[in-house]
mmCIF file of C-alpha atoms and ligand atoms in Angstrom:
data_model
loop_
_atom_site.group_PDB
_atom_site.id
_atom_site.type_symbol
_atom_site.label_atom_id
_atom_site.label_comp_id
_atom_site.label_asym_id
_atom_site.label_seq_id
_atom_site.Cartn_x
_atom_site.Cartn_y
_atom_site.Cartn_z
ATOM 1 C CA MET A 1 43.294 -4.827 26.469
ATOM 2 C CA ASP A 2 45.219 -8.050 25.154
ATOM 3 C CA GLY A 3 45.675 -6.650 21.765
ATOM 4 C CA THR A 4 43.664 -9.396 20.000
ATOM 5 C CA PRO A 5 41.474 -8.169 17.589
ATOM 6 C CA MET A 6 37.988 -8.106 17.915
ATOM 7 C CA THR A 7 36.420 -10.509 15.264
ATOM 8 C CA ASP A 8 32.546 -10.346 14.764
ATOM 9 C CA THR A 9 31.514 -12.940 12.279
ATOM 10 C CA ALA A 10 28.185 -11.480 11.740
ATOM 11 C CA THR A 11 30.020 -8.341 9.907
ATOM 12 C CA THR A 12 32.980 -10.335 8.772
ATOM 13 C CA SER A 13 31.819 -13.656 7.363
ATOM 14 C CA PRO A 14 31.710 -13.906 3.460
ATOM 15 C CA GLY A 15 28.366 -14.233 2.974
ATOM 16 C CA THR A 16 26.268 -15.685 -0.075
ATOM 17 C CA VAL A 17 25.059 -13.861 -2.939
ATOM 18 C CA LEU A 18 22.719 -14.886 -5.724
ATOM 19 C CA VAL A 19 23.607 -13.859 -9.275
ATOM 20 C CA VAL A 20 20.613 -13.721 -11.708
ATOM 21 C CA ASP A 21 21.273 -13.208 -15.606
ATOM 22 C CA ASP A 22 19.857 -14.916 -18.362
ATOM 23 C CA GLU A 23 23.225 -14.627 -20.092
ATOM 24 C CA PRO A 24 24.958 -17.486 -18.563
ATOM 25 C CA LEU A 25 28.400 -15.662 -19.340
ATOM 26 C CA LEU A 26 27.471 -12.606 -17.484
ATOM 27 C CA CYS A 27 26.463 -14.679 -14.608
ATOM 28 C CA SER A 28 29.862 -16.323 -14.564
ATOM 29 C CA VAL A 29 31.777 -13.430 -15.117
ATOM 30 C CA ILE A 30 29.846 -11.501 -11.909
ATOM 31 C CA SER A 31 30.035 -14.772 -9.543
ATOM 32 C CA ARG A 32 33.688 -15.019 -10.153
ATOM 33 C CA ALA A 33 34.220 -11.464 -9.248
ATOM 34 C CA LEU A 34 32.553 -11.776 -5.836
ATOM 35 C CA GLN A 35 34.222 -15.347 -5.120
ATOM 36 C CA ARG A 36 37.449 -13.421 -5.670
ATOM 37 C CA ARG A 37 36.470 -11.469 -2.632
ATOM 38 C CA GLY A 38 35.695 -14.756 -1.000
ATOM 39 C CA ILE A 39 31.740 -14.354 -1.497
ATOM 40 C CA HIS A 40 30.020 -17.561 -2.221
ATOM 41 C CA THR A 41 27.522 -17.271 -4.979
ATOM 42 C CA HIS A 42 24.473 -19.042 -6.392
ATOM 43 C CA ALA A 43 23.541 -18.663 -9.929
ATOM 44 C CA ALA A 44 20.080 -18.505 -12.029
ATOM 45 C CA THR A 45 19.258 -18.028 -15.209
ATOM 46 C CA ASP A 46 15.389 -17.301 -14.681
ATOM 47 C CA VAL A 47 13.132 -15.495 -12.222
ATOM 48 C CA ALA A 48 11.509 -19.156 -10.935
ATOM 49 C CA THR A 49 14.923 -20.660 -10.332
ATOM 50 C CA ALA A 50 16.149 -17.641 -8.583
ATOM 51 C CA LEU A 51 12.949 -17.312 -6.290
ATOM 52 C CA ALA A 52 13.093 -21.265 -5.244
ATOM 53 C CA ILE A 53 16.968 -20.367 -4.158
ATOM 54 C CA VAL A 54 15.909 -17.170 -2.310
ATOM 55 C CA GLU A 55 12.943 -19.070 -0.462
ATOM 56 C CA ARG A 56 15.529 -21.974 0.530
ATOM 57 C CA GLY A 57 17.100 -18.945 2.832
ATOM 58 C CA GLY A 58 20.967 -17.998 3.295
ATOM 59 C CA ILE A 59 20.930 -15.361 0.489
ATOM 60 C CA GLU A 60 22.284 -12.191 1.936
ATOM 61 C CA ALA A 61 21.941 -10.098 -1.253
ATOM 62 C CA VAL A 62 20.729 -10.592 -4.927
ATOM 63 C CA VAL A 63 22.217 -9.104 -8.155
ATOM 64 C CA SER A 64 19.782 -9.509 -11.256
ATOM 65 C CA ASP A 65 19.595 -8.268 -14.494
ATOM 66 C CA ILE A 66 16.093 -6.633 -15.330
ATOM 67 C CA ALA A 67 15.474 -7.445 -18.951
ATOM 68 C CA MET A 68 15.039 -11.407 -19.012
ATOM 69 C CA PRO A 69 12.715 -13.286 -20.986
ATOM 70 C CA GLY A 70 9.483 -14.135 -19.163
ATOM 71 C CA ARG A 71 9.561 -12.853 -15.589
ATOM 72 C CA ASP A 72 12.043 -9.959 -15.410
ATOM 73 C CA GLY A 73 14.169 -8.670 -12.792
ATOM 74 C CA LEU A 74 11.447 -6.186 -11.579
ATOM 75 C CA ASP A 75 9.080 -9.393 -10.939
ATOM 76 C CA LEU A 76 11.988 -10.896 -9.078
ATOM 77 C CA LEU A 77 12.265 -7.894 -6.936
ATOM 78 C CA ARG A 78 8.575 -7.730 -6.498
ATOM 79 C CA ALA A 79 8.623 -11.636 -5.040
ATOM 80 C CA VAL A 80 11.517 -10.960 -3.000
ATOM 81 C CA ARG A 81 9.624 -8.062 -1.156
ATOM 82 C CA ALA A 82 7.022 -10.328 -0.427
ATOM 83 C CA HIS A 83 9.294 -12.606 1.238
ATOM 84 C CA ASP A 84 11.709 -10.418 2.771
ATOM 85 C CA LEU A 85 11.389 -6.384 3.325
ATOM 86 C CA ASP A 86 15.069 -6.274 3.820
ATOM 87 C CA LEU A 87 16.795 -8.401 1.579
ATOM 88 C CA PRO A 88 19.138 -6.390 -0.669
ATOM 89 C CA VAL A 89 18.405 -6.369 -4.332
ATOM 90 C CA LEU A 90 20.841 -4.829 -6.988
ATOM 91 C CA LEU A 91 19.475 -4.531 -10.430
ATOM 92 C CA MET A 92 21.553 -3.966 -13.553
ATOM 93 C CA THR A 93 20.281 -3.048 -16.919
ATOM 94 C CA GLY A 94 21.907 -2.444 -20.500
ATOM 95 C CA ALA A 95 18.865 -0.678 -21.503
ATOM 96 C CA PRO A 96 17.938 2.301 -18.388
ATOM 97 C CA ASP A 97 14.878 3.739 -18.562
ATOM 98 C CA LEU A 98 12.502 5.979 -16.013
ATOM 99 C CA ASP A 99 9.898 3.622 -15.754
ATOM 100 C CA SER A 100 11.956 0.724 -14.765
ATOM 101 C CA ALA A 101 14.161 2.943 -12.539
ATOM 102 C CA ILE A 102 10.873 4.158 -10.691
ATOM 103 C CA THR A 103 9.818 0.734 -10.065
ATOM 104 C CA ALA A 104 12.852 -0.499 -8.793
ATOM 105 C CA VAL A 105 13.191 2.629 -6.301
ATOM 106 C CA GLU A 106 9.561 2.040 -5.373
ATOM 107 C CA LEU A 107 10.271 -1.569 -4.505
ATOM 108 C CA GLY A 108 13.214 -0.834 -2.395
ATOM 109 C CA ALA A 109 15.902 -1.769 -4.676
ATOM 110 C CA LEU A 110 19.226 -1.158 -3.205
ATOM 111 C CA LYS A 111 21.190 -0.196 -6.440
ATOM 112 C CA TYR A 112 20.146 0.200 -10.066
ATOM 113 C CA VAL A 113 23.500 -0.349 -12.205
ATOM 114 C CA THR A 114 23.848 0.246 -15.945
ATOM 115 C CA LYS A 115 25.718 -2.037 -18.145
ATOM 116 C CA PRO A 116 28.746 -2.077 -18.989
ATOM 117 C CA PHE A 117 29.968 -1.399 -15.426
ATOM 118 C CA GLU A 118 33.238 -2.167 -13.467
ATOM 119 C CA THR A 119 32.678 -5.374 -11.677
ATOM 120 C CA SER A 120 34.759 -3.938 -8.632
ATOM 121 C CA ILE A 121 32.310 -1.231 -8.019
ATOM 122 C CA LEU A 122 29.413 -3.977 -8.261
ATOM 123 C CA VAL A 123 31.416 -5.999 -5.988
ATOM 124 C CA ASP A 124 31.708 -2.954 -3.280
ATOM 125 C CA SER A 125 28.207 -2.179 -3.596
ATOM 126 C CA VAL A 126 27.152 -6.129 -2.906
ATOM 127 C CA GLN A 127 29.596 -6.408 0.511
ATOM 128 C CA ARG A 128 27.922 -3.009 1.513
ATOM 129 C CA ALA A 129 24.578 -4.094 1.117
ATOM 130 C CA MET A 130 25.010 -7.367 2.861
ATOM 131 C CA ASN A 131 26.646 -5.602 5.847
ATOM 132 C CA LEU A 132 23.269 -3.356 5.930
ATOM 133 C CA TYR A 133 21.133 -6.481 5.911
ATOM 134 C CA ARG A 134 23.432 -8.148 8.640
ATOM 135 C CA LEU A 135 22.689 -5.179 10.741
ATOM 136 C CA ALA A 136 18.862 -5.065 10.174
ATOM 137 C CA ARG A 137 18.778 -8.853 10.865
ATOM 138 C CA ALA A 138 20.839 -8.070 14.219
ATOM 139 C CA LYS A 139 18.447 -5.232 14.962
ATOM 140 C CA ARG A 140 15.648 -7.511 14.463
ATOM 141 C CA GLU A 141 16.965 -10.088 16.917
ATOM 142 C CA VAL A 142 17.716 -7.993 19.418
ATOM 143 C CA MET A 143 14.207 -6.307 19.081
ATOM 144 C CA ALA A 144 12.854 -9.894 19.684
ATOM 145 C CA LEU A 145 15.077 -10.536 22.715
ATOM 146 C CA VAL A 146 13.903 -7.003 24.386
ATOM 147 C CA GLY A 147 10.334 -7.372 22.912
ATOM 148 C CA GLY A 148 9.877 -4.336 21.179
ATOM 149 C CA PRO A 149 7.176 -2.279 20.365
ATOM 150 C CA LEU A 150 6.541 -4.183 17.401
ATOM 151 C CA GLY A 151 6.758 -7.768 18.935
ATOM 152 C CA GLU A 152 9.041 -10.535 17.580
ATOM 153 C CA GLY A 153 10.926 -10.868 14.698
ATOM 154 C CA SER A 154 9.304 -7.280 13.142
ATOM 155 C CA ASP A 155 11.161 -4.785 11.385
ATOM 156 C CA ARG A 156 10.129 -1.132 12.215
ATOM 157 C CA THR A 157 11.956 0.296 10.012
ATOM 158 C CA GLY A 158 10.981 -1.924 7.048
ATOM 159 C CA LEU A 159 7.246 -1.414 8.022
ATOM 160 C CA GLU A 160 7.989 2.543 8.341
ATOM 161 C CA THR A 161 9.540 2.293 4.833
ATOM 162 C CA SER A 162 6.934 0.515 3.125
ATOM 163 C CA PHE A 163 3.996 2.548 5.038
ATOM 164 C CA GLU A 164 5.958 5.477 3.904
ATOM 165 C CA ARG A 165 5.602 4.081 0.304
ATOM 166 C CA ALA A 166 1.913 3.492 0.754
ATOM 167 C CA LEU A 167 1.230 6.591 2.061
ATOM 168 C CA SER A 168 2.907 8.330 -0.947
ATOM 169 C CA GLN A 169 1.120 6.412 -3.654
ATOM 170 C CA LEU A 170 -1.790 6.039 -2.117
ATOM 171 C CA TRP A 171 -5.177 5.892 -3.984
ATOM 172 C CA MET A 172 -9.011 5.836 -3.714
ATOM 173 C CA ALA A 173 -11.206 3.330 -5.781
ATOM 174 C CA TYR A 174 -15.018 3.942 -5.858
ATOM 175 C CA GLN A 175 -17.891 1.524 -5.874
ATOM 176 C CA PRO A 176 -21.538 2.613 -6.366
ATOM 177 C CA ILE A 177 -23.866 1.868 -3.948
ATOM 178 C CA VAL A 178 -27.555 1.459 -5.833
ATOM 179 C CA ARG A 179 -31.246 1.351 -5.123
ATOM 180 C CA ALA A 180 -33.356 -1.648 -5.786
ATOM 181 C CA ASP A 181 -34.340 -0.148 -9.200
ATOM 182 C CA GLY A 182 -30.478 -0.025 -10.120
ATOM 183 C CA SER A 183 -30.487 4.015 -9.677
ATOM 184 C CA VAL A 184 -27.227 5.298 -7.913
ATOM 185 C CA TYR A 185 -27.733 6.181 -4.235
ATOM 186 C CA GLY A 186 -24.046 6.874 -3.354
ATOM 187 C CA HIS A 187 -20.340 5.867 -3.459
ATOM 188 C CA GLU A 188 -18.003 3.785 -1.187
ATOM 189 C CA ALA A 189 -14.425 5.404 -1.396
ATOM 190 C CA LEU A 190 -11.980 2.471 -0.614
ATOM 191 C CA LEU A 191 -8.405 2.748 0.102
ATOM 192 C CA ARG A 192 -6.099 1.421 -2.302
ATOM 193 C CA SER A 193 -2.261 0.853 -2.413
ATOM 194 C CA ASP A 194 0.495 -0.425 -5.130
ATOM 195 C CA GLU A 195 2.778 -1.110 -2.123
ATOM 196 C CA PRO A 196 3.555 -4.876 -2.761
ATOM 197 C CA ALA A 197 4.456 -5.131 1.255
ATOM 198 C CA LEU A 198 1.019 -3.716 2.380
ATOM 199 C CA PRO A 199 -0.864 -5.000 -0.667
ATOM 200 C CA ASN A 200 -4.523 -4.447 0.956
ATOM 201 C CA PRO A 201 -6.459 -2.020 2.847
ATOM 202 C CA GLY A 202 -6.259 -3.852 6.223
ATOM 203 C CA ALA A 203 -2.294 -4.466 5.955
ATOM 204 C CA ILE A 204 -2.043 -0.734 5.472
ATOM 205 C CA LEU A 205 -4.338 0.146 8.522
ATOM 206 C CA ASP A 206 -2.845 -2.559 10.609
ATOM 207 C CA ALA A 207 0.691 -0.849 9.774
ATOM 208 C CA ALA A 208 -0.459 2.652 10.427
ATOM 209 C CA SER A 209 -1.998 1.465 13.503
ATOM 210 C CA ARG A 210 1.278 -0.008 14.900
ATOM 211 C CA LEU A 211 3.460 2.689 13.901
ATOM 212 C CA GLY A 212 1.139 5.330 15.535
ATOM 213 C CA ARG A 213 0.155 7.050 12.247
ATOM 214 C CA LEU A 214 -3.334 6.275 11.698
ATOM 215 C CA PRO A 215 -4.198 10.185 12.090
ATOM 216 C CA GLN A 216 -1.527 10.870 8.939
ATOM 217 C CA LEU A 217 -3.470 8.093 7.009
ATOM 218 C CA SER A 218 -6.851 9.161 7.741
ATOM 219 C CA GLU A 219 -5.696 12.842 6.629
ATOM 220 C CA THR A 220 -4.013 11.331 3.476
ATOM 221 C CA ILE A 221 -7.404 9.741 2.361
ATOM 222 C CA ARG A 222 -9.570 12.757 3.279
ATOM 223 C CA GLN A 223 -6.964 14.628 0.908
ATOM 224 C CA ARG A 224 -6.990 12.233 -1.718
ATOM 225 C CA VAL A 225 -10.855 11.835 -1.802
ATOM 226 C CA ALA A 226 -11.194 15.829 -1.683
ATOM 227 C CA THR A 227 -8.630 15.933 -4.841
ATOM 228 C CA ASP A 228 -10.618 12.970 -6.594
ATOM 229 C CA LEU A 229 -14.230 14.679 -6.334
ATOM 230 C CA GLY A 230 -13.143 18.188 -7.138
ATOM 231 C CA SER A 231 -15.869 21.080 -6.464
ATOM 232 C CA ASP A 232 -18.527 19.193 -8.194
ATOM 233 C CA ARG A 233 -21.538 18.441 -6.146
ATOM 234 C CA PRO A 234 -23.445 15.687 -7.888
ATOM 235 C CA PRO A 235 -26.789 14.610 -5.957
ATOM 236 C CA TRP A 236 -25.126 11.187 -4.665
ATOM 237 C CA SER A 237 -24.164 10.449 -1.113
ATOM 238 C CA LEU A 238 -20.069 9.669 -0.332
ATOM 239 C CA PHE A 239 -19.655 6.727 1.971
ATOM 240 C CA LEU A 240 -16.339 7.031 3.762
ATOM 241 C CA ASN A 241 -14.754 4.888 6.136
ATOM 242 C CA LEU A 242 -13.751 5.751 9.372
ATOM 243 C CA HIS A 243 -11.180 3.927 11.830
ATOM 244 C CA PRO A 244 -12.751 4.088 15.575
ATOM 245 C CA HIS A 245 -9.505 5.545 16.509
ATOM 246 C CA ASP A 246 -10.522 8.549 14.222
ATOM 247 C CA LEU A 247 -13.048 9.741 16.674
ATOM 248 C CA LEU A 248 -10.271 10.481 19.146
ATOM 249 C CA ASP A 249 -8.760 12.970 16.472
ATOM 250 C CA PRO A 250 -10.120 16.233 17.363
ATOM 251 C CA SER A 251 -9.609 17.839 13.904
ATOM 252 C CA LEU A 252 -12.392 15.763 12.909
ATOM 253 C CA PHE A 253 -14.973 17.658 15.193
ATOM 254 C CA SER A 254 -13.669 21.272 14.307
ATOM 255 C CA GLY A 255 -15.251 20.871 10.746
ATOM 256 C CA GLN A 256 -11.335 21.335 9.233
ATOM 257 C CA ALA A 257 -10.986 17.740 8.529
ATOM 258 C CA LEU A 258 -13.844 16.932 6.809
ATOM 259 C CA ALA A 259 -14.362 20.666 5.254
ATOM 260 C CA GLY A 260 -12.587 19.592 2.068
ATOM 261 C CA LEU A 261 -14.992 17.164 1.360
ATOM 262 C CA ARG A 262 -18.874 17.271 0.486
ATOM 263 C CA GLU A 263 -21.773 17.893 3.125
ATOM 264 C CA GLY A 264 -23.587 15.116 4.098
ATOM 265 C CA LEU A 265 -21.062 12.264 4.463
ATOM 266 C CA VAL A 266 -22.313 8.925 5.543
ATOM 267 C CA LEU A 267 -19.282 7.894 7.708
ATOM 268 C CA GLU A 268 -18.869 3.939 8.318
ATOM 269 C CA ILE A 269 -17.233 2.845 11.175
ATOM 270 C CA THR A 270 -16.313 -0.974 12.033
ATOM 271 C CA GLU A 271 -16.162 -2.183 15.487
ATOM 272 C CA ARG A 272 -12.698 -3.677 14.909
ATOM 273 C CA ALA A 273 -10.778 -1.931 17.151
ATOM 274 C CA ALA A 274 -13.207 -2.066 20.181
ATOM 275 C CA LEU A 275 -15.829 1.139 20.447
ATOM 276 C CA ASP A 276 -15.653 0.548 24.072
ATOM 277 C CA ASP A 277 -12.115 1.515 24.481
ATOM 278 C CA ILE A 278 -13.396 5.280 23.354
ATOM 279 C CA ALA A 279 -14.557 7.429 26.045
ATOM 280 C CA ASP A 280 -17.814 9.320 24.920
ATOM 281 C CA VAL A 281 -18.579 7.518 21.723
ATOM 282 C CA ALA A 282 -21.985 8.385 21.580
ATOM 283 C CA THR A 283 -21.330 12.203 22.097
ATOM 284 C CA ARG A 284 -18.826 12.180 19.612
ATOM 285 C CA VAL A 285 -20.772 10.808 16.835
ATOM 286 C CA ASP A 286 -23.497 13.310 18.006
ATOM 287 C CA ARG A 287 -20.941 16.125 17.130
ATOM 288 C CA LEU A 288 -20.493 14.591 13.774
ATOM 289 C CA ARG A 289 -24.413 14.502 13.232
ATOM 290 C CA THR A 290 -24.904 18.342 14.052
ATOM 291 C CA ARG A 291 -22.157 19.112 11.205
ATOM 292 C CA GLY A 292 -24.809 17.011 9.078
ATOM 293 C CA HIS A 293 -22.945 13.744 8.372
ATOM 294 C CA ARG A 294 -24.856 10.651 8.914
ATOM 295 C CA ILE A 295 -23.325 7.314 10.648
ATOM 296 C CA ALA A 296 -23.232 3.589 9.322
ATOM 297 C CA ILE A 297 -22.295 0.276 11.127
ATOM 298 C CA ASP A 298 -20.068 -1.381 8.817
ATOM 299 C CA ASP A 299 -19.581 -4.765 8.365
ATOM 300 C CA LEU A 300 -22.438 -5.982 10.587
ATOM 301 C CA GLY A 301 -22.379 -9.769 10.576
ATOM 302 C CA ALA A 302 -18.615 -10.270 10.060
ATOM 303 C CA GLY A 303 -17.903 -10.692 13.922
ATOM 304 C CA TYR A 304 -16.477 -7.154 14.350
ATOM 305 C CA SER A 305 -19.836 -5.327 14.860
ATOM 306 C CA GLY A 306 -22.322 -6.770 17.114
ATOM 307 C CA LEU A 307 -25.721 -5.434 18.549
ATOM 308 C CA SER A 308 -23.653 -2.853 21.233
ATOM 309 C CA SER A 309 -22.477 -0.928 18.376
ATOM 310 C CA PHE A 310 -26.069 0.135 17.641
ATOM 311 C CA LEU A 311 -26.069 1.200 21.170
ATOM 312 C CA HIS A 312 -23.004 3.081 21.262
ATOM 313 C CA LEU A 313 -23.659 4.688 17.412
ATOM 314 C CA ARG A 314 -27.443 4.808 16.954
ATOM 315 C CA PRO A 315 -26.512 4.525 13.382
ATOM 316 C CA GLU A 316 -28.790 6.047 10.561
ATOM 317 C CA VAL A 317 -27.343 3.327 8.324
ATOM 318 C CA VAL A 318 -26.437 -0.182 8.727
ATOM 319 C CA LYS A 319 -24.071 -2.047 6.059
ATOM 320 C CA LEU A 320 -24.545 -5.887 6.177
ATOM 321 C CA ASP A 321 -21.387 -7.856 5.882
ATOM 322 C CA MET A 322 -21.066 -10.256 2.889
ATOM 323 C CA ASN A 323 -20.705 -12.866 5.168
ATOM 324 C CA LEU A 324 -24.392 -12.743 5.533
ATOM 325 C CA THR A 325 -25.374 -12.086 2.053
ATOM 326 C CA ARG A 326 -23.167 -14.662 0.393
ATOM 327 C CA GLY A 327 -25.189 -17.409 -1.145
ATOM 328 C CA ILE A 328 -28.217 -15.814 0.656
ATOM 329 C CA ASP A 329 -30.784 -17.160 -2.183
ATOM 330 C CA ARG A 330 -29.689 -20.720 -1.331
ATOM 331 C CA ASP A 331 -29.488 -20.440 2.585
ATOM 332 C CA PRO A 332 -32.693 -20.121 4.486
ATOM 333 C CA MET A 333 -30.681 -19.359 7.975
ATOM 334 C CA ARG A 334 -29.344 -16.079 6.222
ATOM 335 C CA ARG A 335 -32.383 -15.259 4.797
ATOM 336 C CA LYS A 336 -34.150 -15.707 8.417
ATOM 337 C CA LEU A 337 -31.322 -13.376 9.732
ATOM 338 C CA VAL A 338 -31.385 -10.559 7.288
ATOM 339 C CA ALA A 339 -35.006 -10.500 7.496
ATOM 340 C CA SER A 340 -35.421 -9.671 10.997
ATOM 341 C CA ILE A 341 -32.274 -7.497 10.880
ATOM 342 C CA THR A 342 -34.226 -5.392 8.195
ATOM 343 C CA ALA A 343 -37.237 -5.576 10.466
ATOM 344 C CA MET A 344 -35.388 -4.336 13.605
ATOM 345 C CA CYS A 345 -33.503 -1.636 11.223
ATOM 346 C CA HIS A 346 -36.810 -0.281 9.771
ATOM 347 C CA GLU A 347 -38.041 -0.009 13.207
ATOM 348 C CA LEU A 348 -35.220 2.051 14.549
ATOM 349 C CA GLY A 349 -35.656 4.133 11.003
ATOM 350 C CA THR A 350 -32.430 2.578 9.716
ATOM 351 C CA LEU A 351 -31.609 2.055 6.078
ATOM 352 C CA VAL A 352 -29.855 -1.174 5.322
ATOM 353 C CA VAL A 353 -27.272 -2.042 2.705
ATOM 354 C CA ALA A 354 -26.576 -5.000 1.497
ATOM 355 C CA GLU A 355 -22.649 -5.604 0.677
ATOM 356 C CA GLY A 356 -20.897 -8.045 -1.419
ATOM 357 C CA ILE A 357 -23.624 -8.980 -4.111
ATOM 358 C CA GLU A 358 -22.088 -11.009 -6.695
ATOM 359 C CA THR A 359 -25.219 -12.464 -8.287
ATOM 360 C CA ALA A 360 -28.716 -11.683 -9.869
ATOM 361 C CA ALA A 361 -30.317 -14.049 -7.363
ATOM 362 C CA GLU A 362 -28.677 -12.687 -4.334
ATOM 363 C CA ARG A 363 -29.821 -9.236 -5.224
ATOM 364 C CA ASP A 364 -33.491 -10.530 -6.093
ATOM 365 C CA THR A 365 -33.281 -12.150 -2.477
ATOM 366 C CA LEU A 366 -31.993 -9.314 -0.871
ATOM 367 C CA VAL A 367 -34.630 -7.070 -2.412
ATOM 368 C CA ALA A 368 -37.550 -9.324 -1.414
ATOM 369 C CA LEU A 369 -36.096 -9.193 1.974
ATOM 370 C CA GLU A 370 -36.325 -5.369 1.731
ATOM 371 C CA CYS A 371 -32.621 -4.373 1.870
ATOM 372 C CA ASP A 372 -32.848 -0.652 1.002
ATOM 373 C CA LEU A 373 -29.661 -0.495 -0.776
ATOM 374 C CA LEU A 374 -27.037 -2.975 -2.692
ATOM 375 C CA GLN A 375 -23.512 -2.831 -3.150
ATOM 376 C CA GLY A 376 -21.125 -5.497 -4.907
ATOM 377 C CA TYR A 377 -19.294 -6.660 -8.061
ATOM 378 C CA PHE A 378 -22.572 -7.791 -9.358
ATOM 379 C CA PHE A 379 -23.360 -3.913 -9.838
ATOM 380 C CA ALA A 380 -19.890 -2.822 -10.195
ATOM 381 C CA ARG A 381 -16.157 -3.467 -8.918
ATOM 382 C CA PRO A 382 -14.567 -0.478 -7.098
ATOM 383 C CA ALA A 383 -12.863 1.533 -9.540
ATOM 384 C CA ARG A 384 -10.235 4.071 -9.713
ATOM 385 C CA VAL A 385 -11.841 6.463 -12.231
ATOM 386 C CA ARG A 386 -13.604 9.472 -10.417
ATOM 387 C CA PRO A 387 -17.095 8.445 -9.718
HETATM 388 O O1 G B 401 -14.947 -3.374 5.302
HETATM 389 P P1 G B 401 -15.363 -2.729 3.910
HETATM 390 O O2 G B 401 -17.068 -3.513 3.887
HETATM 391 O O3 G B 401 -15.740 -1.196 3.755
HETATM 392 O O4 G B 401 -14.629 -3.246 2.851
HETATM 393 C C1 G B 401 -15.369 -3.708 1.564
HETATM 394 C C2 G B 401 -14.348 -4.440 0.721
HETATM 395 O O5 G B 401 -15.082 -5.435 -0.034
HETATM 396 C C3 G B 401 -13.486 -3.421 -0.410
HETATM 397 O O6 G B 401 -12.486 -3.872 -0.307
HETATM 398 C C4 G B 401 -14.167 -3.992 -1.675
HETATM 399 O O7 G B 401 -13.371 -4.115 -2.377
HETATM 400 C C5 G B 401 -14.789 -5.413 -1.548
HETATM 401 N N1 G B 401 -15.904 -5.854 -2.314
HETATM 402 C C6 G B 401 -17.078 -5.030 -2.460
HETATM 403 N N2 G B 401 -17.954 -5.573 -3.114
HETATM 404 C C7 G B 401 -17.369 -7.068 -3.168
HETATM 405 C C8 G B 401 -18.123 -8.257 -3.724
HETATM 406 O O8 G B 401 -19.149 -8.379 -4.527
HETATM 407 N N3 G B 401 -17.758 -9.123 -3.664
HETATM 408 C C9 G B 401 -16.459 -9.360 -2.772
HETATM 409 N N4 G B 401 -15.829 -10.614 -2.797
HETATM 410 N N5 G B 401 -15.946 -8.210 -2.677
HETATM 411 C C10 G B 401 -16.283 -7.093 -2.604
HETATM 412 MN MN1 MN B 402 -17.122 0.106 4.454
#
């Protein structure tokens, strides 16, 4: 050892902080306190300006007031999360309330401070936050170098945190599936989450798959549906989406997993993750049939499901993707395709559901083409309420 202290610019350079407050005086008080510790600052008195500064890059922490005219600090936090899962955001408020505190935690705010506060405490927190952010960034860079399991530039910890949050507040929407006369035949249960980093079902499924937590996601969905439906047994069918990998989960076949749900489910399967990867698909789905459930091919025509899924699944129900039904009243090619698919399905004794119907003209055309069941915004949007 030569006695020279190791310097690590990644953790000792002063860093750059964005200070946001609609009160310019408070902005400059906080900025000066940070500058006294050698930290560079940018200031903004509204959310739009703040976001423009964050998007330019180089900011390592944000300190923001919550209550501001127009878009507030929580809106800023939400927008920052869409851009960067890790960037530390410290929120300040003169009027603490439970709702904003909960939202702040859900969106991963690093700290929630109530005014008035000791600026030195705030500055300490900002410094700690910047160090954590640098560590997370360094970890990402190492992962990218060694080709970690999540691939280049991705952050498993951030993804795990978002996934946990999505899982804890996950909810289900229900959309009716109707007959040609408009009467309700069933409802499809659709996954929803308010987690801004995983804003749609595809993103949640993707995260679950990358983190190896699909079984847990599926179990949570089943529990939610069971809770939503309670013990009533109304005379309509429940359509539930399965991920092909759910077919590998032994609890699905023991009867336990689906036991909390009603009998006679329609289990929708998309060929998104190729069914070819799963051994004995036909035997597996047959075991679900012996428990009284029916199998549906989901999204036929979307590019995921092809004719080979008929061979794998021998479905009782086929759902035509909205790709095939969108504007069908104005497109002879779509009409021919749907006419031949319905003819083939009826020959096989399979029910045909047309999805994504948004207009009366689409509905009339699909009924004329002998689709058995219909689903789409034209009838009802997926809704949170218990069906
Ligand atoms: O992959 P799957 O078919 O299960 O997904 C159905 C999705 O399509 C749901 O997320 C639902 O919100 C959406 N959806 C349902 N009906 C319509 C519709 O009429 N138009 C559009 N654009 N989307 C719809
Ligand atoms: Mn579906």
